[in-house]
Short mmCIF file of C-alpha atoms in Angstrom, two decimals:
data_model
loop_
_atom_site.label_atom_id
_atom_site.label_comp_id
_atom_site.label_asym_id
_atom_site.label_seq_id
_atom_site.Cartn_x
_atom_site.Cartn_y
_atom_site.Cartn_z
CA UNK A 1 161.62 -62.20 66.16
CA UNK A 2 160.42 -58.71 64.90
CA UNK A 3 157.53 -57.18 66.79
CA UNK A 4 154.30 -57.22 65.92
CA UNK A 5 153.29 -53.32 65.65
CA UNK A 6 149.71 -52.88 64.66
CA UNK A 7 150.25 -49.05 64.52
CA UNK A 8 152.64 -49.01 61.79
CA UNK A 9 151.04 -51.55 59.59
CA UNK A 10 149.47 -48.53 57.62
CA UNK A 11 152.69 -47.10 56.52
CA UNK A 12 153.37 -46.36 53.01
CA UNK A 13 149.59 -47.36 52.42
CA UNK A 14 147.66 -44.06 53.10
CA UNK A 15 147.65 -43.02 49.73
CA UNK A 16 145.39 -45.92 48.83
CA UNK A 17 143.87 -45.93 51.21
CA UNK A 18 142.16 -42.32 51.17
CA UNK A 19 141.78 -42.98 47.27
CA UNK A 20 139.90 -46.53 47.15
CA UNK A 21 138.67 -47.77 50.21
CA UNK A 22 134.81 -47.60 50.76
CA UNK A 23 133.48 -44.83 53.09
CA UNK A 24 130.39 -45.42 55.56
CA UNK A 25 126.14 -45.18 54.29
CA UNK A 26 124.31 -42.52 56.32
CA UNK A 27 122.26 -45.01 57.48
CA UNK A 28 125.05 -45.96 60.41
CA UNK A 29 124.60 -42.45 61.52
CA UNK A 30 120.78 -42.18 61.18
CA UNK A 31 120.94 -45.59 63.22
CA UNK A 32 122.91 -43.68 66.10
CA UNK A 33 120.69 -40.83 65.52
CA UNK A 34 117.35 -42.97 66.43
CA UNK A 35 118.79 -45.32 69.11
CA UNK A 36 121.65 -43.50 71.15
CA UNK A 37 120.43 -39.96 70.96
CA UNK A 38 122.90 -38.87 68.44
CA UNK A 39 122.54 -35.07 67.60
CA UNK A 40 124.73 -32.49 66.01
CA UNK A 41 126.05 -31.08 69.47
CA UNK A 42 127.82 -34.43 70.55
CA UNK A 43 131.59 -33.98 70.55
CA UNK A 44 132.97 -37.46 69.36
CA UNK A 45 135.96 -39.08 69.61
CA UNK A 46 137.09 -41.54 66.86
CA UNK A 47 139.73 -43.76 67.89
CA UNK A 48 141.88 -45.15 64.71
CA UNK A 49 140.78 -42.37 62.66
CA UNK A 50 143.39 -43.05 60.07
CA UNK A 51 142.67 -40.94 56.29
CA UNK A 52 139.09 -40.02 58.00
CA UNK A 53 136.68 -41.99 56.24
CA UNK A 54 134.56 -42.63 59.26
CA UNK A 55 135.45 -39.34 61.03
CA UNK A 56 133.67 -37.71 58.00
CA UNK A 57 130.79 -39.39 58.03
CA UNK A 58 130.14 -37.07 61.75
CA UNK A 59 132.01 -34.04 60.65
CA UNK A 60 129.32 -33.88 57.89
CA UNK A 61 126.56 -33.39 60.26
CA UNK A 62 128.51 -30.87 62.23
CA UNK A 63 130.00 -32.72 64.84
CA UNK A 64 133.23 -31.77 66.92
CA UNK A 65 135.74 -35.09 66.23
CA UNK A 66 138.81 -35.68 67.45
CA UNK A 67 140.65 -37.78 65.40
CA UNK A 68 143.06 -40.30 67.13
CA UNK A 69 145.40 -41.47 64.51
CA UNK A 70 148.90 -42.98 65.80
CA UNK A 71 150.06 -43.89 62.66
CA UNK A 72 151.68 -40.20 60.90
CA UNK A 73 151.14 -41.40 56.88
CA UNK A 74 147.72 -41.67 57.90
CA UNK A 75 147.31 -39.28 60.68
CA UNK A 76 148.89 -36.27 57.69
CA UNK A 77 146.67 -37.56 54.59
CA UNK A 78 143.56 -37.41 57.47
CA UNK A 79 144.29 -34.05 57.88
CA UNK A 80 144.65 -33.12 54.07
CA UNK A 81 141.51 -34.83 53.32
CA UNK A 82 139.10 -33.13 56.18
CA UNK A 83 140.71 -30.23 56.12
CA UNK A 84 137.52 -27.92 54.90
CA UNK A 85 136.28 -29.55 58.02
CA UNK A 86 136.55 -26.74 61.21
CA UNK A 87 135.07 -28.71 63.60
CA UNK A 88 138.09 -31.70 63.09
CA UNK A 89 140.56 -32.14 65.31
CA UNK A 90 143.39 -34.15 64.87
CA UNK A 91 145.57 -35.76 67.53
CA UNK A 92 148.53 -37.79 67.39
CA UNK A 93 147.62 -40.67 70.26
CA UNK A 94 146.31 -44.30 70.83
CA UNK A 95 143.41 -46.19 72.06
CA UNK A 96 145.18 -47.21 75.40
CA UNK A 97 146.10 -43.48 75.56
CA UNK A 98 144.00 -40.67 73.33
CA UNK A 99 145.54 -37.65 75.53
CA UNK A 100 141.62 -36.42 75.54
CA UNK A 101 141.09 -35.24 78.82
CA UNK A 102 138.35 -36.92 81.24
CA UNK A 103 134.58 -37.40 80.82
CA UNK A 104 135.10 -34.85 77.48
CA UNK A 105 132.93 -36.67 74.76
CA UNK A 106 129.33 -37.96 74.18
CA UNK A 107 130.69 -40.90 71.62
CA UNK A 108 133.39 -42.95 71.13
CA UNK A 109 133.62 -44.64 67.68
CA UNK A 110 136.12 -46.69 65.58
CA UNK A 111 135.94 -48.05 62.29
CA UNK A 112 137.69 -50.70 60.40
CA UNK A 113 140.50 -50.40 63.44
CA UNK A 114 139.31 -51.49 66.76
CA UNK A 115 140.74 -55.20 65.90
CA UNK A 116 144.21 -53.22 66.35
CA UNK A 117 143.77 -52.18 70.13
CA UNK A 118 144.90 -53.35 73.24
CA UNK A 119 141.65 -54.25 74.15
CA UNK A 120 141.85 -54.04 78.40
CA UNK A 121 144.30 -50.64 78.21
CA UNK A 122 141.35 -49.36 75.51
CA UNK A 123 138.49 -49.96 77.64
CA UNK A 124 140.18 -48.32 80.54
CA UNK A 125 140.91 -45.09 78.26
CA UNK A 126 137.64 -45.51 76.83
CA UNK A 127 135.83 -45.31 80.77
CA UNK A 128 138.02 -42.36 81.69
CA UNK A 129 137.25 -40.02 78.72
CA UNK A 130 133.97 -40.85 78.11
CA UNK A 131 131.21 -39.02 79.84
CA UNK A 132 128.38 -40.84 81.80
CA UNK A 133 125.60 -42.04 79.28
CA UNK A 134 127.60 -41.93 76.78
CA UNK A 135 127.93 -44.69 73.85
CA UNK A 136 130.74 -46.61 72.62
CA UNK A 137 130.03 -47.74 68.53
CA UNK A 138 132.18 -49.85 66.48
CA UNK A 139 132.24 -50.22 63.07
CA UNK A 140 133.75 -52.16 59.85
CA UNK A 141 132.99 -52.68 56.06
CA UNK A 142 133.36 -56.35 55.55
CA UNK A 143 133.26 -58.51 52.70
CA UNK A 144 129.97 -60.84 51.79
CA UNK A 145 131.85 -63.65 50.59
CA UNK A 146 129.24 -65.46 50.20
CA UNK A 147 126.78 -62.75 48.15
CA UNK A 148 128.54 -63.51 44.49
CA UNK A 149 131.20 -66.38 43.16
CA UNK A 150 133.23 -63.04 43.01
CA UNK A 151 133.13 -62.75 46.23
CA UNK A 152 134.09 -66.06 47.33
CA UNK A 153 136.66 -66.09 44.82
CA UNK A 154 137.93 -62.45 46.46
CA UNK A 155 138.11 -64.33 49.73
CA UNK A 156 139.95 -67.00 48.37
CA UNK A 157 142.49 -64.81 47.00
CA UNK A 158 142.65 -62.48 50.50
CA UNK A 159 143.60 -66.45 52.04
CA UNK A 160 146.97 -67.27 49.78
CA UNK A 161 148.02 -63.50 50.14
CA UNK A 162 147.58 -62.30 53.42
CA UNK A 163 150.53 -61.61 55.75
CA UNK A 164 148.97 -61.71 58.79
CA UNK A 165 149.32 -64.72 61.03
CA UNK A 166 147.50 -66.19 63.70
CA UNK A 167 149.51 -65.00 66.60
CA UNK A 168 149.34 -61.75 65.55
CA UNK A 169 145.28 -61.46 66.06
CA UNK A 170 144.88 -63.61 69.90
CA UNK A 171 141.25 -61.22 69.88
CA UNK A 172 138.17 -63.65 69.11
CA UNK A 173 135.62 -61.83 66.59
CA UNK A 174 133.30 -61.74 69.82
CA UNK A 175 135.41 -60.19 72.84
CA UNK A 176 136.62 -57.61 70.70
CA UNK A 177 133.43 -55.61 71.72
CA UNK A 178 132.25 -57.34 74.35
CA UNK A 179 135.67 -56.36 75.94
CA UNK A 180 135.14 -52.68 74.86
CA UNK A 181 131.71 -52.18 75.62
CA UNK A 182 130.39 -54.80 77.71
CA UNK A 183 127.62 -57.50 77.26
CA UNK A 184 124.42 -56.23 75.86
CA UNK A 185 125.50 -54.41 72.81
CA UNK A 186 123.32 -54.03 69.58
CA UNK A 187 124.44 -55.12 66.37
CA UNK A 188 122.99 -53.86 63.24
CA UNK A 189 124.12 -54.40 59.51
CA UNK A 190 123.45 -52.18 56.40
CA UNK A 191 124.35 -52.94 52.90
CA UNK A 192 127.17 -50.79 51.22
CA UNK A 193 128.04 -52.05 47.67
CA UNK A 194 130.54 -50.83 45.22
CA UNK A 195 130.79 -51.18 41.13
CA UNK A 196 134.69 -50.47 40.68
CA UNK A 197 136.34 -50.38 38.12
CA UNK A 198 140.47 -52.20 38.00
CA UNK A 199 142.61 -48.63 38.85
CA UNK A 200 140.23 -48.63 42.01
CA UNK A 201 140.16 -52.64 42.53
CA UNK A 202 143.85 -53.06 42.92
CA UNK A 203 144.02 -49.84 44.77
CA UNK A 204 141.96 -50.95 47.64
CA UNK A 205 143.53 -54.08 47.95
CA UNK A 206 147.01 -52.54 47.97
CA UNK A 207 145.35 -50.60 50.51
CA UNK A 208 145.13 -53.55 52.49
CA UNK A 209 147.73 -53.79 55.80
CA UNK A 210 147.92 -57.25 55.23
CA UNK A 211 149.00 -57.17 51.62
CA UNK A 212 153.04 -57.81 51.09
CA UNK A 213 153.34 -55.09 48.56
CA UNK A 214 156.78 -56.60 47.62
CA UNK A 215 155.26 -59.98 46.25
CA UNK A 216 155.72 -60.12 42.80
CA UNK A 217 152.91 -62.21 42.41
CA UNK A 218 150.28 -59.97 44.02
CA UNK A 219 149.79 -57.31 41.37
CA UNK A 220 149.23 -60.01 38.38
CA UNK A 221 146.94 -62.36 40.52
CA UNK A 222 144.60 -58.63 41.26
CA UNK A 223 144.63 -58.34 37.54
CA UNK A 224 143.73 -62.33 36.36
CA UNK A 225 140.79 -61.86 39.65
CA UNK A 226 139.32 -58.85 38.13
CA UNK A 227 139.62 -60.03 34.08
CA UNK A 228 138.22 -63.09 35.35
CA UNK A 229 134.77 -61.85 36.58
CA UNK A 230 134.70 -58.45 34.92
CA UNK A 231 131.60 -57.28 33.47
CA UNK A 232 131.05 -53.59 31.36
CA UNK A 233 135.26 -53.03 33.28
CA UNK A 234 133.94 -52.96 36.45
CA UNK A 235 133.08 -55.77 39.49
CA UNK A 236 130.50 -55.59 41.86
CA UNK A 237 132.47 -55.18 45.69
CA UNK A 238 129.42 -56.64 48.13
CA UNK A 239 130.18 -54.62 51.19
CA UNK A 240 128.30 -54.77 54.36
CA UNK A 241 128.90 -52.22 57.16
CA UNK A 242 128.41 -53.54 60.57
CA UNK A 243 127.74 -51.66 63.53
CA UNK A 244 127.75 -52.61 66.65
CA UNK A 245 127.15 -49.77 69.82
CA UNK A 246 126.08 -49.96 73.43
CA UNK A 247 124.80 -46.80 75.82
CA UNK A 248 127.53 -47.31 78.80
CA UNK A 249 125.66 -46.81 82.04
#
């Protein structure tokens, strides 16, 4: 049986994934700001980092982040995208191993990847680099499937494609951070919708690692989805980005 390899998942998709999937509202970082004592001089490490959607949204406030991107597709577009960035660093490592040295940043932070980590070996990378009082945050952009019949429809259609299978996933949507962070964290959501039009539609969800790209049945069912609920050529995408984050004592 072929191994299950989270890390390389991305390949061949970072493309897309830079061009069409959603980036992150302020309001996660204002949310940081006001409740974990977030400030421009916090050097951050964000583990995942992938095409740097969610490294930007620190980078823009003039944050030091090291980027930890295993995956090289993704890791090389990251680097292309932020590269007006000085303050981004970009390092070739893992969760369970960042290479960061110890106790060297204020914040930890992942988004849309920490489902992919070896959750125990993460948490004990995650005590050793970060420094005391500092916060671990996770994030994602997920779906309301229940906001819109679009949206349930969308979910529908994410069921009879996917690729991934149960066995690949053993990580309950509750210990992922419980495991990383501990009992006690906060939990906030904010809204982050998205009128798209078809070009950027089927581009995010080719972007998708658990898309087969060579099913000959995926590209016409994203077209007869979108024709079927398209209004003015675009659909309404009813995003919410979660954040969850917890001051580590």
């Amino acid at each position: 049986m072929e191994k299950f390899e989270p890390t390389k998942r991305f390949t061949n998709r970072a493309k897309n994934y830079v061009k069409f999937r959603p980036s992150y509202p302020t309001a996660v970082y204002e949310c940081l700001q006001a409740e974990c004592g977030l400030d421009k001089t916090a050097v951050i490490a964000d583990i995942g980092s992938g095409t740097g959607l969610f490294t930007e949204l620190f980078l823009k406030q003039g944050n030091v982040v090291h980027g930890i991107e295993p995956n090289r597709g993704m890791r090389e577009a990251g680097e292309f995208y932020l590269k007006k960035y000085a303050k981004f660093k970009s390092v070739n490592g893992t969760a369970e191993k960042t290479t960061l040295p110890a106790n060297s940043v204020d914040f930890i932070v992942a988004g849309q990847a920490a489902h992919w980590f070896e959750l125990q070996s993460a948490r004990r990378e995650f005590v050793r680099i970060l420094k005391l009082g500092g916060t671990i945050a996770l994030s994602w952009n997920r779906f309301d499937t229940n906001g819109s019949a679009f949206m349930k429809a969308y979910e529908e259609f994410y069921g009879r494609f996917s690729t991934l299978k149960p066995e690949d996933n053993t990580h309950g949507p509750t210990d992922i951070p419980t495991i990383l962070m501990g009992k006690g964290y906060q939990r906030r959501i904010f809204p982050n919708p998205r009128r798209i039009n078809f070009e950027n539609f089927e581009g995010g969800v080719l972007s998708s690692s658990v898309m087969p790209l060579e099913n000959p049945e995926l590209r016409p069912a994203i077209r007869d989805l979108f024709e079927k609920f398209v209004e003015n050529g675009e659909v309404e995408l009813l995003n919410q980005s979660h954040l969850l984050f917890k001051i580590q004592k």
